[in-house]
Short mmCIF file of C-alpha atoms in Angstrom, two decimals:
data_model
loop_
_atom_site.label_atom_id
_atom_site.label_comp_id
_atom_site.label_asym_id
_atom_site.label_seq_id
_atom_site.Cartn_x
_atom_site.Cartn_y
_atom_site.Cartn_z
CA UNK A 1 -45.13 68.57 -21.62
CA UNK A 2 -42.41 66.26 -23.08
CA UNK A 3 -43.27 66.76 -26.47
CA UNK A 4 -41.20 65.12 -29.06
CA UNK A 5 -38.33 63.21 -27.45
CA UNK A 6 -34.73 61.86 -29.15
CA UNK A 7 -32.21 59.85 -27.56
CA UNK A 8 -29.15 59.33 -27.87
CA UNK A 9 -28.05 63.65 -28.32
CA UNK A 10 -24.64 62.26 -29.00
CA UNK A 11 -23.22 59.39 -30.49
CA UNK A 12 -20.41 58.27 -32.24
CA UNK A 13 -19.97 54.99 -34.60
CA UNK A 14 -17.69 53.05 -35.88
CA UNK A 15 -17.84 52.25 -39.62
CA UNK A 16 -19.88 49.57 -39.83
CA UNK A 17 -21.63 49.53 -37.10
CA UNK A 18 -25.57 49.74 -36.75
CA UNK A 19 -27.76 51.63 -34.51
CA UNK A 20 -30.83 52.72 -33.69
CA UNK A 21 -31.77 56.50 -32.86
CA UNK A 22 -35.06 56.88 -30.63
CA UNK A 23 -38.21 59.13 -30.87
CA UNK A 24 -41.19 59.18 -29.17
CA UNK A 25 -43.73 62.38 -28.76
CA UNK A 26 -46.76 61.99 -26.52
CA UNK A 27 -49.02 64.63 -28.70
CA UNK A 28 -50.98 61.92 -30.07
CA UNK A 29 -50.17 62.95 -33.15
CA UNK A 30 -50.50 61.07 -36.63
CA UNK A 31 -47.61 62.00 -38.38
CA UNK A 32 -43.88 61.00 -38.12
CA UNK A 33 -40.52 62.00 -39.86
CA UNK A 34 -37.37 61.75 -39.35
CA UNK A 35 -34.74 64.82 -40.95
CA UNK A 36 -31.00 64.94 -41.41
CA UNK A 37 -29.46 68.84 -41.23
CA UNK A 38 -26.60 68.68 -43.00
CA UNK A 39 -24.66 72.29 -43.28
CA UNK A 40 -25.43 74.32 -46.39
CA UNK A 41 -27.95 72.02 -47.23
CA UNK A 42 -31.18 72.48 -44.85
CA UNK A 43 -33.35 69.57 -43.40
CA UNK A 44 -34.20 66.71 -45.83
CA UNK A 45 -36.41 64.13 -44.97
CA UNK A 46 -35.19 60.32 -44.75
CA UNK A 47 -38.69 58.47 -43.86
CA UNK A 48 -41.93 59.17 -42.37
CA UNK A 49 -45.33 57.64 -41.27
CA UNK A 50 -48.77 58.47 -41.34
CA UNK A 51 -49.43 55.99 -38.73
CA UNK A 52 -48.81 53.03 -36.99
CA UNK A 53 -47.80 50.46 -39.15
CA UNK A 54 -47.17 52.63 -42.39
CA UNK A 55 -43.92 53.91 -43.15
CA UNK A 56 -42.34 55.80 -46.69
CA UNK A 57 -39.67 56.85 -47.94
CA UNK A 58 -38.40 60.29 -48.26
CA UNK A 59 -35.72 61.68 -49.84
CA UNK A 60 -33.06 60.52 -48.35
CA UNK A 61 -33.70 56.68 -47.54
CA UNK A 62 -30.65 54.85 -48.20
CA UNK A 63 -29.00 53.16 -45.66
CA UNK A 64 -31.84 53.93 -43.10
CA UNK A 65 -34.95 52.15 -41.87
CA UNK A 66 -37.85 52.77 -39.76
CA UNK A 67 -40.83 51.43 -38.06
CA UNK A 68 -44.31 52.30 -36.21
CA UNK A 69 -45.31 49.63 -34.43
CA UNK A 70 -46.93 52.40 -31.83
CA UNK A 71 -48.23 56.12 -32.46
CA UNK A 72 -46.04 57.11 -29.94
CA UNK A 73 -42.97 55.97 -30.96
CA UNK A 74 -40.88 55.48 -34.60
CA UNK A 75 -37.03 54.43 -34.12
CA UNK A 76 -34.56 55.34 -36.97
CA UNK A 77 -32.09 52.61 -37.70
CA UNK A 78 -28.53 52.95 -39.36
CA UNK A 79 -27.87 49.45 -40.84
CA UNK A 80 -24.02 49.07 -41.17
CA UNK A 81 -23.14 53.25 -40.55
CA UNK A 82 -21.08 54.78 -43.33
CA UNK A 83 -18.73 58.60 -42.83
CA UNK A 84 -21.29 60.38 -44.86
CA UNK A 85 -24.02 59.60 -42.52
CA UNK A 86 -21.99 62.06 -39.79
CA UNK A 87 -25.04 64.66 -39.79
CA UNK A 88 -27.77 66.04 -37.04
CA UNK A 89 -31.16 64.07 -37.17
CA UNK A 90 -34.33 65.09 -36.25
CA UNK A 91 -37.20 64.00 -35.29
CA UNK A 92 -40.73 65.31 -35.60
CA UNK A 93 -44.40 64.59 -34.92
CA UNK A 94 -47.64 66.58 -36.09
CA UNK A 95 -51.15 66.78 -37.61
CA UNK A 96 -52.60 66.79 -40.71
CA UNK A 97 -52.21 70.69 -42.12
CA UNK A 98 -50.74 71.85 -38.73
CA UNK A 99 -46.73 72.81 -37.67
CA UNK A 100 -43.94 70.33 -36.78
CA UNK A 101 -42.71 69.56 -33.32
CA UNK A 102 -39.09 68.72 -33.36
CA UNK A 103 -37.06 66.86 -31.20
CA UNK A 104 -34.03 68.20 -30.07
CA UNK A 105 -31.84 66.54 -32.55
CA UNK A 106 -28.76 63.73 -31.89
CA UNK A 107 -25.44 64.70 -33.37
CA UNK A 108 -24.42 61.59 -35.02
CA UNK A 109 -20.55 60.99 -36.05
CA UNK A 110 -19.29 58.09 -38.03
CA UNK A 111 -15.77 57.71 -37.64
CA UNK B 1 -39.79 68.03 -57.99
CA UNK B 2 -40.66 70.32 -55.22
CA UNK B 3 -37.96 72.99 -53.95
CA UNK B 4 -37.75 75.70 -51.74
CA UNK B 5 -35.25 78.28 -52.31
CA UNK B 6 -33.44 81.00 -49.63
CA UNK B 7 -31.70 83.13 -51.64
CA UNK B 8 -29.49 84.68 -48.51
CA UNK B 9 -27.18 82.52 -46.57
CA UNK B 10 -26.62 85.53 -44.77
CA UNK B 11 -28.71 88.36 -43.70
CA UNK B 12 -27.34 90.91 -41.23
CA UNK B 13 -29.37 94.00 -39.67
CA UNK B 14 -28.81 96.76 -37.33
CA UNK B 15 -30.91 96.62 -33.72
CA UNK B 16 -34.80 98.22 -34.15
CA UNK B 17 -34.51 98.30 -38.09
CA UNK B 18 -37.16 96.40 -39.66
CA UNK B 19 -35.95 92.55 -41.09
CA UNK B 20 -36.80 90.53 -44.33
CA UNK B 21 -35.56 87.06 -44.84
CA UNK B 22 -36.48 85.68 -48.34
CA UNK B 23 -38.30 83.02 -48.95
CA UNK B 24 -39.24 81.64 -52.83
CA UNK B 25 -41.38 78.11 -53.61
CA UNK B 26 -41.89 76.15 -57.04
CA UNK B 27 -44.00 73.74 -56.14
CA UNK B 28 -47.24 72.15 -57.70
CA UNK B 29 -50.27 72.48 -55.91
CA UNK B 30 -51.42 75.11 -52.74
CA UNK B 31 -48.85 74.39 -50.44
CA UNK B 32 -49.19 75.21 -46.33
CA UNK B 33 -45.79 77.52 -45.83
CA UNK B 34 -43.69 77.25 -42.98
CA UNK B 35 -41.47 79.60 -41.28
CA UNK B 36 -39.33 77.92 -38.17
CA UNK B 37 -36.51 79.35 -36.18
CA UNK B 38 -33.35 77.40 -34.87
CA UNK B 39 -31.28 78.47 -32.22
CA UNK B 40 -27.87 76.92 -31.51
CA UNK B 41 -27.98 73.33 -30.51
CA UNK B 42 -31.34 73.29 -30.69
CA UNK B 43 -34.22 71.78 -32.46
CA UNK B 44 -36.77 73.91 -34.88
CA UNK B 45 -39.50 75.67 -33.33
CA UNK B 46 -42.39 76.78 -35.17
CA UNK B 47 -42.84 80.44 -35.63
CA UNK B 48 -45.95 81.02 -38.34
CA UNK B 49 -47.76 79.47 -41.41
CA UNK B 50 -50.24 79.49 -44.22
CA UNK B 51 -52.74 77.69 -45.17
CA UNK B 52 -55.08 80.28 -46.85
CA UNK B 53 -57.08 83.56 -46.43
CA UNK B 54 -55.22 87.21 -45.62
CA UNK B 55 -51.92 87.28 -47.23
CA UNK B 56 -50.30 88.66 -44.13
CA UNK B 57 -49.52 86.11 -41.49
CA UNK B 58 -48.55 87.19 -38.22
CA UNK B 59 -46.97 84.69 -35.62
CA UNK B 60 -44.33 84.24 -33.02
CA UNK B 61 -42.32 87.02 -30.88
CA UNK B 62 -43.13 89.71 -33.57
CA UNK B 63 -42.75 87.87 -36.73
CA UNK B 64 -44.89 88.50 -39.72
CA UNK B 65 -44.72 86.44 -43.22
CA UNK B 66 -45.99 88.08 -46.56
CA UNK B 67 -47.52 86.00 -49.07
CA UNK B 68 -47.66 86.57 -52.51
CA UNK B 69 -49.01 84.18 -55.11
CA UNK B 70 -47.69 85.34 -57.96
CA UNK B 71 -44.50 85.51 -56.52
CA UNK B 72 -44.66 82.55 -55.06
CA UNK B 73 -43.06 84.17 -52.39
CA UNK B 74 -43.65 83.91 -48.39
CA UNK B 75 -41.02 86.30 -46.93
CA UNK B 76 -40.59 86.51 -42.97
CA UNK B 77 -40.72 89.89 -41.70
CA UNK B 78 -39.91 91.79 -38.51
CA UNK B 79 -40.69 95.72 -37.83
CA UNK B 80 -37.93 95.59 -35.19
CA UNK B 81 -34.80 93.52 -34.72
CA UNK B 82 -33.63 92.31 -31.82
CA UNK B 83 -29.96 91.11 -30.79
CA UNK B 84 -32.24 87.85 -29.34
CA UNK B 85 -33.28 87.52 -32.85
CA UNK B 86 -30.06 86.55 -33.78
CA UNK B 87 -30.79 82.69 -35.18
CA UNK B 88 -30.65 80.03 -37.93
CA UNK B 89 -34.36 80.50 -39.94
CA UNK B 90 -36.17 77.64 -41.79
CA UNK B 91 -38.94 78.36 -44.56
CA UNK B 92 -41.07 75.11 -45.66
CA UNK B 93 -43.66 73.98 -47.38
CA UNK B 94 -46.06 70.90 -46.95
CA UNK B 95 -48.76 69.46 -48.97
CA UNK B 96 -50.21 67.27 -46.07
CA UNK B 97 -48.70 68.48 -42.61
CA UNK B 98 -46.42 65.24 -42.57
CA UNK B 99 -43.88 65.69 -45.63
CA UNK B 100 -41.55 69.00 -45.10
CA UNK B 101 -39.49 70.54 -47.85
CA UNK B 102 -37.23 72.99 -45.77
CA UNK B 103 -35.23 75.76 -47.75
CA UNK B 104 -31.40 75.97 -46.87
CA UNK B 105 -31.50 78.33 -43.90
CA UNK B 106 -30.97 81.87 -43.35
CA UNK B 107 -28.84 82.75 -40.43
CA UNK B 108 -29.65 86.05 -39.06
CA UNK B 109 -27.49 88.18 -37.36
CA UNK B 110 -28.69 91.17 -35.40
CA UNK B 111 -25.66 93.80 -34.72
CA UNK B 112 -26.27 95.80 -31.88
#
C-alpha cells in the first residue's frame, strides 16, 4: 500500500522562484490538506479539500495555492518562494471523523 | 479561535516507568482528539482518538489517552516506557476529520 505519497523530499529554491510540491494517496479518501511543521510551532494547516474541485483556505494560505482536479491527487504550489517559506510540508488524506495519513513530508529551503 | 495547547516541550522518563504527555483543548463544539507520533525524518503516524463513549482510549504499541471533559484534557499515557518510545508526539483535534489543529509537540525522551 502506497498510501499518501509527496514528491519532491528535498528541494531547494531560489527567491523567487515557483514550484509545485506533489501529493497523491490512493485510499480513496475525501479529504485533503496540506501542513507546514515549522520548529516550536507544530503543524498548521495551509489549504485543504473536501473533494475534487473544492479547495479552502487554512491558516496559513498566503503565498500558496492548491487544486483538486482528481480525488487522488492535490498539488501545493509556491507562487514566487520567499525565506520564510523554508519549512517541512505535509501532506495528508482521510475520511470524514477518521485519522490522518501523512505523507512523508518534503524539506523545503528557500535560499 | 480553536487552540490546542502542550504544556511540555520536554518530557523525559526512566525505562518501564509509566509516561504522561499533556494534552489541553479550548475549542467550541465536541471535538474528535488526536494523538500522533513522529519519528525523525518521518511523517505522523496515527496512534489513537476520540470520538465519544469510555473516557479511556487505548491505541497503538501500548498507548492509552485519558479524557476528561471538564478538563478538557486528553492526556497520552503509557504503563511502561520504552527507549523505542523515544519520539516527537502530536495531540489534535478535528471537528470534521479534514481540518487538524495540532498542539506544538512533545518530544519524549526515554533514558535507559
Amino acid at each position: 500500500n502506497a498510501g499518501v505519497t509527496q514528491t519532491p523530499k528535498f528541494q531547494v529554491l531560489k527567491t523567487g522562484q515557483s514550484m509545485t510540491l506533489q501529493c497523491a494517496q490512493d485510499m480513496n479518501h475525501e479529504y485533503m490538506s496540506w501542513y507546514r511543521q515549522d520548529p516550536g510551532m507544530g503543524l498548521r494547516l495551509i489549504h485543504y479539500s473536501v473533494g475534487a474541485g473544492i479547495t479552502d483556505q487554512g491558516e496559513v494560505p498566503n503565498g500558496y495555492n492548491v487544486s483538486r482536479s482528481t480525488t487522488e491527487d492535490f498539488p501545493l504550489r509556491l507562487l514566487s518562494a520567499a525565506p520564510s517559506q523554508t519549512s517541512v510540508y505535509f501532506c495528508a488524506s482521510s475520511k470524514w471523523g477518521a485519522a490522518a495519513f501523512f505523507g512523508q513530508g518534503t524539506r523545503l529551503t528557500v535560499v | 479561535a480553536q487552540s490546542v495547547a502542550q504544556p511540555e516541550d520536554q518530557v523525559n522518563v526512566a525505562e518501564g516507568n509509566p509516561l504522561t504527555v499533556k494534552c489541553t483543548y479550548s475549542v467550541s463544539g465536541n471535538p474528535y482528539l488526536f494523538w500522533y507520533v513522529q519519528y525523525p525524518n518521518r511523517g505522523l503516524q496515527f496512534l489513537l482518538k476520540y470520538i465519544t463513549g469510555d473516557n479511556l482510549v487505548k491505541g497503538s504499541y501500548g498507548f492509552e489517552a485519558e479524557f476528561n471533559k471538564s478538563q478538557t484534557s486528553f492526556h497520552l499515557k503509557k504503563p511502561s516506557a520504552l527507549v523505542s518510545d523515544s519520539a516527537l508526539y502530536f495531540c489534535a483535534v478535528s471537528f470534521t476529520g479534514n481540518q487538524f489543529y495540532f498542539g506544538t509537540g512533545t518530544s519524549l525522551t526515554v533514558i535507559p
